[in-house]
Short mmCIF file of C-alpha atoms in Angstrom, two decimals:
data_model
loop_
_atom_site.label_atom_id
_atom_site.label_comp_id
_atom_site.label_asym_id
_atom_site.label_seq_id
_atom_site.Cartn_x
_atom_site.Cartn_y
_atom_site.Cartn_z
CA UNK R 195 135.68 -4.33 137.40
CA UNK R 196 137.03 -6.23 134.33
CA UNK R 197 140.45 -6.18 133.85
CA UNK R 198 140.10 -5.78 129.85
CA UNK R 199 143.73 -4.77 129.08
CA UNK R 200 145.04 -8.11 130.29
CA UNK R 201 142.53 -10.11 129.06
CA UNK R 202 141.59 -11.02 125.99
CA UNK R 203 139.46 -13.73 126.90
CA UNK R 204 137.25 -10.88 128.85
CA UNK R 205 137.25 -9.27 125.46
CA UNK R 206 135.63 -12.29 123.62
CA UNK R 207 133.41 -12.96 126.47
CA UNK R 208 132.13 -9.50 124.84
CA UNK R 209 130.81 -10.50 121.32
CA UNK R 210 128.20 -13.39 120.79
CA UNK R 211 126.39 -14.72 117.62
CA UNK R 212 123.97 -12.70 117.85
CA UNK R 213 124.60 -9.83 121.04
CA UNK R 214 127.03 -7.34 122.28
CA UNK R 215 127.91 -6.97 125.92
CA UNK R 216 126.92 -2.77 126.97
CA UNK R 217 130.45 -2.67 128.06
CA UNK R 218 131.41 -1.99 124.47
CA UNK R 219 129.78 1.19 124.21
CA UNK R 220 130.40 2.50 127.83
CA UNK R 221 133.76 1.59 129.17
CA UNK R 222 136.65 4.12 128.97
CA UNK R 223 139.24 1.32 129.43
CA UNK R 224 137.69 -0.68 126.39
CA UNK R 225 137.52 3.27 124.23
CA UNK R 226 141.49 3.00 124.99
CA UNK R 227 142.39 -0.29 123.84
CA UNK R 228 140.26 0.71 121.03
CA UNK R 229 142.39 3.27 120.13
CA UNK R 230 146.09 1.70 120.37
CA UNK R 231 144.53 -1.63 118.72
CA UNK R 232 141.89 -1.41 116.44
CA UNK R 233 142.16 1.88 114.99
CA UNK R 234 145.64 1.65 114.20
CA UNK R 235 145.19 -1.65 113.02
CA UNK R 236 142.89 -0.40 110.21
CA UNK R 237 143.20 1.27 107.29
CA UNK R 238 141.51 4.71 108.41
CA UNK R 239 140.45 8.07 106.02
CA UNK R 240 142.61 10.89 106.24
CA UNK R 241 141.38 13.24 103.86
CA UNK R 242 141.16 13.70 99.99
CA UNK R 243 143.96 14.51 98.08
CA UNK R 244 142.18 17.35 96.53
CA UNK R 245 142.24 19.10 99.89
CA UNK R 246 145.60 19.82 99.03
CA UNK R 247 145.63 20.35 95.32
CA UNK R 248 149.40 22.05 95.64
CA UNK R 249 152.65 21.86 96.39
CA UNK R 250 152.95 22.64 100.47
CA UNK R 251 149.21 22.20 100.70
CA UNK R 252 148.34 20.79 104.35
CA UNK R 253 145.80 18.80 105.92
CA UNK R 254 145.86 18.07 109.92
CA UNK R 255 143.27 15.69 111.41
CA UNK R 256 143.58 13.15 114.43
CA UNK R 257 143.51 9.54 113.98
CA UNK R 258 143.74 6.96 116.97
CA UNK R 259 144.83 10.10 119.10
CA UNK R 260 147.90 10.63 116.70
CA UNK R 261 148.34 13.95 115.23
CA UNK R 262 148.70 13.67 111.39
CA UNK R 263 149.77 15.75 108.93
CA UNK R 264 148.96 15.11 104.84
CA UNK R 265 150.91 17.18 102.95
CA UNK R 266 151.61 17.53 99.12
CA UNK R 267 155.08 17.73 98.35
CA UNK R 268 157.26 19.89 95.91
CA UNK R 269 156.87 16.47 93.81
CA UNK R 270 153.63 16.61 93.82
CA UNK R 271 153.47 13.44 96.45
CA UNK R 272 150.71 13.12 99.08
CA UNK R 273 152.50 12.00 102.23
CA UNK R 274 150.99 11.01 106.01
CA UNK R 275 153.42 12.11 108.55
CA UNK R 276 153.42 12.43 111.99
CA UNK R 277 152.21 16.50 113.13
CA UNK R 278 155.28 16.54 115.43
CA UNK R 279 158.79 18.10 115.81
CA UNK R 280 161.65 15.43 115.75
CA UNK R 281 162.90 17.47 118.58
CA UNK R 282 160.99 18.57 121.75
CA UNK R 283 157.66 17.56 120.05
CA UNK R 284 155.42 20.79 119.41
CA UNK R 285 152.90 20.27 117.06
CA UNK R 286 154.37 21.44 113.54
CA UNK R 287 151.69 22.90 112.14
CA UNK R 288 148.90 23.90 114.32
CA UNK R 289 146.45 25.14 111.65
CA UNK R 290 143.35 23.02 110.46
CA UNK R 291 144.63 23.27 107.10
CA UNK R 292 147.16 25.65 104.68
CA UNK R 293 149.90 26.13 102.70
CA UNK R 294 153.05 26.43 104.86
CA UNK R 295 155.47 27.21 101.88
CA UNK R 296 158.60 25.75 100.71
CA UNK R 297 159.19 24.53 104.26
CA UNK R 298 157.98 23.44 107.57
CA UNK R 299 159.15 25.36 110.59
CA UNK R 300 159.18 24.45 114.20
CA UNK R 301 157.29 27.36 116.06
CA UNK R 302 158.85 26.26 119.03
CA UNK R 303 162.86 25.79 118.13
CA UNK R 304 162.87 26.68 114.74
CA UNK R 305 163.55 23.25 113.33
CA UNK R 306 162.85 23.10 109.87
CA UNK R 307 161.61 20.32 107.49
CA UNK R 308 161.74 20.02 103.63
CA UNK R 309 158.37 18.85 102.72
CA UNK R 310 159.08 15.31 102.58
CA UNK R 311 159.57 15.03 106.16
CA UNK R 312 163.23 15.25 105.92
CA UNK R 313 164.91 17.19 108.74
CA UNK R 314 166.31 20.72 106.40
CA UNK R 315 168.26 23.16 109.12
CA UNK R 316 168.91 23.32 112.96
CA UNK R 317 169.61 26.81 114.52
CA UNK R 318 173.09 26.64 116.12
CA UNK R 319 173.80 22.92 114.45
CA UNK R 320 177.59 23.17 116.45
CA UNK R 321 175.66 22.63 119.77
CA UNK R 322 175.38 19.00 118.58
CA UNK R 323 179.14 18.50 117.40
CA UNK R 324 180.33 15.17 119.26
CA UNK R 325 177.17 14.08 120.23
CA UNK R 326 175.38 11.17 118.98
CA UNK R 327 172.65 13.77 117.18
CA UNK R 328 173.45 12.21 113.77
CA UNK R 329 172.45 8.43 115.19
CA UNK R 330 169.08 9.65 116.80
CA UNK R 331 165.95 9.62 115.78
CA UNK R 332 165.69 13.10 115.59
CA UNK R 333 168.25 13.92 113.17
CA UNK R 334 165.80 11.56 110.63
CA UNK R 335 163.28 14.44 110.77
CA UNK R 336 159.47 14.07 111.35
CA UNK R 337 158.15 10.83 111.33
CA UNK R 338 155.84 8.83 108.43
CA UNK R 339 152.83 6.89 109.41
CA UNK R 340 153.43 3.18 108.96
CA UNK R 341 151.54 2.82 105.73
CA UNK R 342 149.75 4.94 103.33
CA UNK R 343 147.78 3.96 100.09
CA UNK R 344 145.52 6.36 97.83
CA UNK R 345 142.92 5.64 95.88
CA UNK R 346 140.58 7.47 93.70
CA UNK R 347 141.79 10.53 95.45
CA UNK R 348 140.81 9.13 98.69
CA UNK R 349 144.19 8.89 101.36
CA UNK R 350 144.17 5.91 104.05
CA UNK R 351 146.36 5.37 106.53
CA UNK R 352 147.27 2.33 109.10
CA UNK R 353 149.35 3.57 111.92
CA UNK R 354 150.77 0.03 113.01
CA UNK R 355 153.11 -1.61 110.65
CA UNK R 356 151.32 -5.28 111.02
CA UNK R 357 147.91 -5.77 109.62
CA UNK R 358 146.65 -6.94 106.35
CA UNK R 359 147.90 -4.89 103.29
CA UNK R 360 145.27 -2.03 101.85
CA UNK R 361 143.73 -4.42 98.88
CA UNK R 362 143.32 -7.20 101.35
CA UNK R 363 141.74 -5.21 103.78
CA UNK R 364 138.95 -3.34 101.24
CA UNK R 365 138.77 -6.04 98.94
CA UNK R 366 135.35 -5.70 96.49
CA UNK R 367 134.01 -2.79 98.79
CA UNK R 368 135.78 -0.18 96.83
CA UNK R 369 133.73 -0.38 94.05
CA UNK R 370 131.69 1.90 96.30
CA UNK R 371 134.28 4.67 96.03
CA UNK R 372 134.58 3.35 91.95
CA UNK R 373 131.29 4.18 91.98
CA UNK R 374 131.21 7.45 93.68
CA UNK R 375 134.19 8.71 91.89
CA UNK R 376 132.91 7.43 88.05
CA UNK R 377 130.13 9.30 88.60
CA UNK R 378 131.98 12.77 87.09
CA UNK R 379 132.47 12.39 83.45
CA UNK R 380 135.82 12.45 83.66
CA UNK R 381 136.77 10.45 86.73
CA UNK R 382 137.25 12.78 89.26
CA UNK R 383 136.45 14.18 92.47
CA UNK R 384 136.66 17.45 94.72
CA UNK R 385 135.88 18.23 98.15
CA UNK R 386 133.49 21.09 98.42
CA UNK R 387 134.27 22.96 101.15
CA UNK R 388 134.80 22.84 105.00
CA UNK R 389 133.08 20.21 106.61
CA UNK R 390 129.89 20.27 108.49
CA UNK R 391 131.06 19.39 111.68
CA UNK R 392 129.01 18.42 114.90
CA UNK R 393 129.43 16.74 118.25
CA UNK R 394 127.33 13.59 119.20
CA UNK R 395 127.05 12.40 123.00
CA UNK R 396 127.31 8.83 122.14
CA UNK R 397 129.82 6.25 121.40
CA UNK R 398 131.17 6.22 117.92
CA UNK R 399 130.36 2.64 117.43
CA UNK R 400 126.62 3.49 117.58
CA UNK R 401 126.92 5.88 114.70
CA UNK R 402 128.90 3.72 112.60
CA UNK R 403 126.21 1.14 113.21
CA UNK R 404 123.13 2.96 112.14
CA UNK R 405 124.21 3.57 108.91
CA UNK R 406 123.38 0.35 107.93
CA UNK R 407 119.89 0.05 110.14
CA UNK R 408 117.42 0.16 107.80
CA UNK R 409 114.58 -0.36 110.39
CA UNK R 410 114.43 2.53 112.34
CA UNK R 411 114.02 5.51 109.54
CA UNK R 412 110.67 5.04 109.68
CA UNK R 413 110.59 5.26 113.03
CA UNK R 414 112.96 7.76 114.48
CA UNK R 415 112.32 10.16 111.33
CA UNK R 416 108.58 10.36 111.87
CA UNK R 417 108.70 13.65 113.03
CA UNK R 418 110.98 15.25 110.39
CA UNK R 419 110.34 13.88 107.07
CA UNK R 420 107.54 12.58 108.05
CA UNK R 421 105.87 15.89 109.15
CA UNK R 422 107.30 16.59 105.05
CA UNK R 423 105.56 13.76 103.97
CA UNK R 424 102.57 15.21 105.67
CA UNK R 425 102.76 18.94 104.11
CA UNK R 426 103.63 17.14 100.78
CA UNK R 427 100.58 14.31 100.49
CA UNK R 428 97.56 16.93 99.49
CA UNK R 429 99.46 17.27 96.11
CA UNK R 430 98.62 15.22 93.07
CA UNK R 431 101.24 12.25 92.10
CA UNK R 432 102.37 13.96 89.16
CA UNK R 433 103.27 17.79 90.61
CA UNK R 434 107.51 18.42 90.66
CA UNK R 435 108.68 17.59 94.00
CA UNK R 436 110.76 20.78 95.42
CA UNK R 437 114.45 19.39 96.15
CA UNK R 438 114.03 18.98 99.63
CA UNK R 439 110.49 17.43 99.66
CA UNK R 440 112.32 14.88 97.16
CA UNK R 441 115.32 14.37 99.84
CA UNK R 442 112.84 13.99 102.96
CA UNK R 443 110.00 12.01 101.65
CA UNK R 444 111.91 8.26 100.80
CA UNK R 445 113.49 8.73 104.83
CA UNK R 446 109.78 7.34 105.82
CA UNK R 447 109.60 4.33 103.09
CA UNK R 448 108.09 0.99 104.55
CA UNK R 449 109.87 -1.83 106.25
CA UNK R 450 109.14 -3.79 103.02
CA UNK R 451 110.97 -0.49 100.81
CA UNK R 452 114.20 -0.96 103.36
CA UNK R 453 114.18 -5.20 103.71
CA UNK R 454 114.20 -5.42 99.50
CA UNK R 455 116.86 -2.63 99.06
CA UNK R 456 119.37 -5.82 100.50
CA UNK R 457 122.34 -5.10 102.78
CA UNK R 458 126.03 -7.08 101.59
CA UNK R 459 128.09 -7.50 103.97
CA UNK R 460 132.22 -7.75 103.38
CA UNK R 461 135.06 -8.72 105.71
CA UNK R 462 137.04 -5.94 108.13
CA UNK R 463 133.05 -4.78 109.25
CA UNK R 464 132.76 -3.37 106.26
CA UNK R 465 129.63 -3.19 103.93
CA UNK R 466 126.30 -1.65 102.32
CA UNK R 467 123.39 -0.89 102.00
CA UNK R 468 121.37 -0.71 98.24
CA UNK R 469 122.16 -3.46 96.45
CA UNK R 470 118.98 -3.37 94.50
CA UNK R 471 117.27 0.46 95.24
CA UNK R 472 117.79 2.98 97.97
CA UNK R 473 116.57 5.83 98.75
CA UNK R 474 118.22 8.03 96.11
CA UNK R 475 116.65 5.40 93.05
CA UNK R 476 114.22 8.44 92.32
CA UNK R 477 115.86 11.86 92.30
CA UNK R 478 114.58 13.65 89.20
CA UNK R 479 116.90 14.14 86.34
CA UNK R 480 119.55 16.53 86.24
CA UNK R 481 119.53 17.81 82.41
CA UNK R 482 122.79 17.12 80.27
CA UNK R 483 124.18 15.05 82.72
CA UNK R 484 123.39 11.68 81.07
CA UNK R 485 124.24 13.15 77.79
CA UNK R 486 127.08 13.91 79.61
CA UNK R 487 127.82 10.83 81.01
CA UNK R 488 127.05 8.60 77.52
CA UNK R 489 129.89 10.61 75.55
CA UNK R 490 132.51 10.10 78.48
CA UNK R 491 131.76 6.39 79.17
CA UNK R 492 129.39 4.87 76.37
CA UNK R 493 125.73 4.41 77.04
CA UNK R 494 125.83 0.81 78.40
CA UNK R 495 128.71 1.74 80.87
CA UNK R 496 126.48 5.41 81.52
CA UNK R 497 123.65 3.25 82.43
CA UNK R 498 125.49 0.95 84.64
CA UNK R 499 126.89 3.60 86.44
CA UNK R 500 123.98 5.91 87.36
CA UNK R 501 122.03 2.36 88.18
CA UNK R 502 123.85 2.04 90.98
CA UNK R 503 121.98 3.88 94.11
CA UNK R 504 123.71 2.50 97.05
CA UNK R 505 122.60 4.15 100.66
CA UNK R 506 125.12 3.90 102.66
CA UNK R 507 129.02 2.01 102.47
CA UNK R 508 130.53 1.32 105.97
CA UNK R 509 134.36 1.68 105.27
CA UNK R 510 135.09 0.24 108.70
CA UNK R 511 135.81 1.84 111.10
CA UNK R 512 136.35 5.38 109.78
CA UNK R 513 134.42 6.81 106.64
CA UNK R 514 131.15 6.56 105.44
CA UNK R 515 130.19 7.15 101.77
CA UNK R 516 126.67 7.97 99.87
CA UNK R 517 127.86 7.68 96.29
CA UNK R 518 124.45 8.54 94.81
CA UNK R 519 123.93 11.92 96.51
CA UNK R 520 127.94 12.53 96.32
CA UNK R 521 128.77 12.48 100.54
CA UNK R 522 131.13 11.02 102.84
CA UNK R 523 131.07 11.08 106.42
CA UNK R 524 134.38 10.60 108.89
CA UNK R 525 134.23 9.58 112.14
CA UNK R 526 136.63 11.06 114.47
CA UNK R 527 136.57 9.43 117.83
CA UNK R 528 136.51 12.06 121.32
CA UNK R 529 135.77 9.10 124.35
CA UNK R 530 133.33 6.13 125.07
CA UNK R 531 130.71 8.61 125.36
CA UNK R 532 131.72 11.45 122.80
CA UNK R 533 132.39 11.51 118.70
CA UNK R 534 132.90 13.88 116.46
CA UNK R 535 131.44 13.68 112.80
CA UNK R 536 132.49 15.69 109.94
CA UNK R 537 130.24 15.56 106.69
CA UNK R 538 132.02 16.38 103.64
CA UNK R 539 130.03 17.90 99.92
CA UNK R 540 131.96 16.20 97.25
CA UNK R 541 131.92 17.86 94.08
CA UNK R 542 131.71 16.00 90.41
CA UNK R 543 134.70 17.36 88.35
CA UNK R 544 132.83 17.82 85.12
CA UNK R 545 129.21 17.46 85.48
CA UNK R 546 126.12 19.76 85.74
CA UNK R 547 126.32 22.64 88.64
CA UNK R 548 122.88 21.39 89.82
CA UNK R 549 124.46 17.97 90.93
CA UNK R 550 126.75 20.29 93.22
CA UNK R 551 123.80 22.06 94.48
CA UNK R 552 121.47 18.69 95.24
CA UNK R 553 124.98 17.20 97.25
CA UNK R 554 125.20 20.47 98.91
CA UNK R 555 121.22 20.68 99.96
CA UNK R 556 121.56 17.08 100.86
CA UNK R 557 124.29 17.15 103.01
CA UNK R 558 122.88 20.79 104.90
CA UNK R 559 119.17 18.96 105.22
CA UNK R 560 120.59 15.84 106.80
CA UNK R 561 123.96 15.97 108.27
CA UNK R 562 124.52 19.46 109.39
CA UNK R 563 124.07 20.55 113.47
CA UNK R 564 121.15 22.61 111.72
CA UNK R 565 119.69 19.55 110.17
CA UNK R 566 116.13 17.93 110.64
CA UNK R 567 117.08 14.50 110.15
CA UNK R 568 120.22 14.46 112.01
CA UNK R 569 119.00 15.49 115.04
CA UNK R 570 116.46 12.85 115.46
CA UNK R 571 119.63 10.18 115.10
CA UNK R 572 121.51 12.10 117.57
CA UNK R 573 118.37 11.81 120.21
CA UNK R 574 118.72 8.48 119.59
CA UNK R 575 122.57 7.68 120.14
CA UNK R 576 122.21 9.74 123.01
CA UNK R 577 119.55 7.90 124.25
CA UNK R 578 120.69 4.66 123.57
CA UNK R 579 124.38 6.06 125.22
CA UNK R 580 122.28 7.26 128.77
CA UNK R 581 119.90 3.78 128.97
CA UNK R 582 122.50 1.51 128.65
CA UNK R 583 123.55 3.00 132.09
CA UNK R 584 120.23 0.63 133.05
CA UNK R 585 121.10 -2.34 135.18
CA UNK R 586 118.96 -6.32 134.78
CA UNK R 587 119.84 -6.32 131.27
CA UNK R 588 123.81 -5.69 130.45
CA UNK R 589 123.14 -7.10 126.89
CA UNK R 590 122.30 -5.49 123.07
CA UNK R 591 120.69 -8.32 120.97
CA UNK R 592 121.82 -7.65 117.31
CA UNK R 593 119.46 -11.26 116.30
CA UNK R 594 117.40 -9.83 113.57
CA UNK R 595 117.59 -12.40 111.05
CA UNK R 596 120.77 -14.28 112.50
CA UNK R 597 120.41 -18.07 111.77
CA UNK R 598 122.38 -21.30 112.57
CA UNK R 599 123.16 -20.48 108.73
CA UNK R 600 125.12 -17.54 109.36
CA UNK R 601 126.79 -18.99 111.98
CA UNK R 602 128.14 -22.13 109.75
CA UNK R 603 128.84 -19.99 106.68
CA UNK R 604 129.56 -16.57 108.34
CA UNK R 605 127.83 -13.26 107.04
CA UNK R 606 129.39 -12.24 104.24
CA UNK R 607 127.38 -11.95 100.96
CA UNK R 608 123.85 -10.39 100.16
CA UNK R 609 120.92 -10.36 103.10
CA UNK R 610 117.94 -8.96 103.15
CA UNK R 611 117.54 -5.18 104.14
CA UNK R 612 116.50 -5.08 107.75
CA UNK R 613 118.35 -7.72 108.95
CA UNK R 614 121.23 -6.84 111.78
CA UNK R 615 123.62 -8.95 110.12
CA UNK R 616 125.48 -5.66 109.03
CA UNK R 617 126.01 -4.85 112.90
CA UNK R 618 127.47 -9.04 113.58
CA UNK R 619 129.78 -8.17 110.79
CA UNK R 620 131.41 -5.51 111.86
CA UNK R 621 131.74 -6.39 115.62
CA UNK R 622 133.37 -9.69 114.15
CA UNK R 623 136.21 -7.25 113.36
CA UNK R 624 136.17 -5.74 116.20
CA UNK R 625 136.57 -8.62 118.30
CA UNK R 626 139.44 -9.80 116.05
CA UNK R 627 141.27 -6.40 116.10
CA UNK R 628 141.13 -6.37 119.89
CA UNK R 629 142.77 -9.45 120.38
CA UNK R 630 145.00 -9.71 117.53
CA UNK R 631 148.59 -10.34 118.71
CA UNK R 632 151.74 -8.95 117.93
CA UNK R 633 152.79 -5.77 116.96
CA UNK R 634 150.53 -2.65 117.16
#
């Protein structure tokens, strides 16, 4: 067996032009180094700050097997700290999310924390007279994550202290989230909700991928939308689609619909899909919204805004955002063989209910563990996660459309829809974040 840990050679031996070894999807040892290299190494989604719209306000997820803790602060600062007691190590708070107060208490010791972190009271504090308690790391109280930015609401976090600052690492692709978030007349977004949360039997990387393969919809969705396309194709071109008819229908465009909507590719893996059209291009009108949207912003800058219809942005390797329809997706990594993805509503501070309601149907019809669509992608990860268990071919080809081009210039830029070039991108980064030296 390959000895990946010591070897980073073995790790490029991996990742070629133009295929991926199976290895990357299936080994446990590789899912590790994963997680103390390359998700720490990124800049990962935590949550939104208005998941915790007030002071003591708490948010707990895991990222790169760290328990975290976002918290808004009696100064109304979002903070990323570690979920863990400076002194034996219990889990502070144990809830998904809350308000814990004016403090944070230790259920274990009763240790308690102001909510900046900083370490507030110690039962019995005499126990520690003449030791070295003040010099330890313990007395410093719970622990911040190594770096933190927000923006537009969104909070990101990169647990190891090297790495390439937030701006560097985003760059252009966060005109996505601009996008997203300038879509409410005033600027501003709100989760809706809990998250629709459900368990695929794959490897995260594979859902992560598909976001930006634009030639299996047709495909894999036949049986869903396209049995909607079916019920739908008896009525005349002109009758009002029903919301959902509207949602399923553009899930079984042509190759040619998904090759012209264009793919752009951006360093770190990350990019999109929509540069010209997607999908969403041809939801009916919500009424008052444009008004709406003209008095806030002017009519050019209105027009501009609600022109873009990008399908999918790959913020690599965490979040996934559909600006048009108003949803994000977060990847939270289980093993090689297991992920957990939460879909999140995001509400429009400002505009039309029915915008809500569309996000809301959207997100239910397509990402929920009730879903139609869904399920036919998680058939396929699974799949794809139980064949590549198939000896006489260890390799993944990811060549659609790869040229010696591409590999003089590199892939970043504009492509055409279908191509895999998305997929090269982002294993690129990969390869780079699991054999970057130094620090972790």
């Amino acid at each position: 067996m390959t000895d990946y840990r010591h070897s980073t050679a073995a790790i490029r031996a991996l990742v070629c032009d133009d295929a991926v070894h199976r290895d990357v999807y299936l080994n446990p040892e590789l899912f590790d180094l994963e997680m103390e290299r390359l998700w720490p190494s990124a800049w990962t989604y935590v949550g939104h700050d208005s998941q915790v719209p007030n002071s003591g306000d708490f948010l707990t997820v895991t990222v790169a097997r760290q328990p975290l803790l976002m918290l808004r602060g009696a100064d109304g600062t979002v903070r990323v700290l570690l979920n863990r007691c400076a002194h034996k190590g219990a889990k502070i708070v144990g809830a998904g999310s809350g308000n814990c107060g004016k403090v944070l208490r230790c259920s274990y010791h009763g240790w308690t924390y102001a909510l900046d972190g900083a370490l507030r009271t110690v039962p019995v504090k005499s126990g520690y007279d003449e030791t070295r308690f003040c010099e330890s790391q313990a007395a410093r109280g719970l622990t911040r994550v190594a770096e933190t930015a927000a923006y537009r609401g969104f909070v990101f976090c990169r647990m190891s202290r090297t790495g390439p600052k937030f701006e560097e690492y985003f760059g252009d692709s966060l005109t996505s989230i601009d996008n997203l978030a300038d879509r409410s007349p005033v600027g501003r977004l709100e989760v809706s909700g809990p998250p629709l949360r459900y368990m695929h039997n794959s490897n995260w990387k594979m859902f992560v991928e598909n976001l930006n393969d634009t030639m299996h919809p047709m495909v894999a969705h036949e049986s869903s939308a396209g049995t909607a396309r079916a019920l739908w194709q008896e009525q005349p071109a002109d009758a009002p689609k029903p919301m959902v008819i509207e949602q399923f229908l553009p899930f079984v465009s042509n190759y040619d619909f998904f090759d012209k909507m264009g793919v752009k590719i951006y360093e770190h893996g990350h990019s999109y899909t929509g540069v010209n059209f997607s999908i969403h291009s041809s939801y009916s009108a919500i009424p008052d919204y444009a008004a709406q949207m003209e008095a806030a912003y002017g009519a050019e800058r209105a027009r501009a805004i609600l022109g873009e219809s990008r399908h999918n942005t790959v913020y690599y390797p965490s979040l996934t955002v559909k600006g048009a329809i108003q949803t994000i997706r977060v990847v939270r990594p289980i093993a090689a063989d297991k992920t957990l993805i939460e879909s999140f509503t995001l509400r429009l501070v400002g505009a039309p209910t029915a915008l809500l309601e569309r996000s809301a149907t959207y997100n239910l019809i397509i990402n929920s563990p009730t879903s139609v669509v869904g399920h036919d992608d998680l058939y396929c990860y699974r799949a794809i996660q139980e064949g590549l268990a198939a000896n006489g071919n260890e390799w993944v080809s990811l060549a659609r459309n790869y040229s010696d081009r591409e590999k003089e210039r590199g892939v970043l830029g504009t492509h055409n829809g279908t191509s895999e070039v998305s997929m090269r991108g982002q294993f690129r980064a990969w390869v780079a974040a699991m054999t970057a030296e130094g620090e972790r």
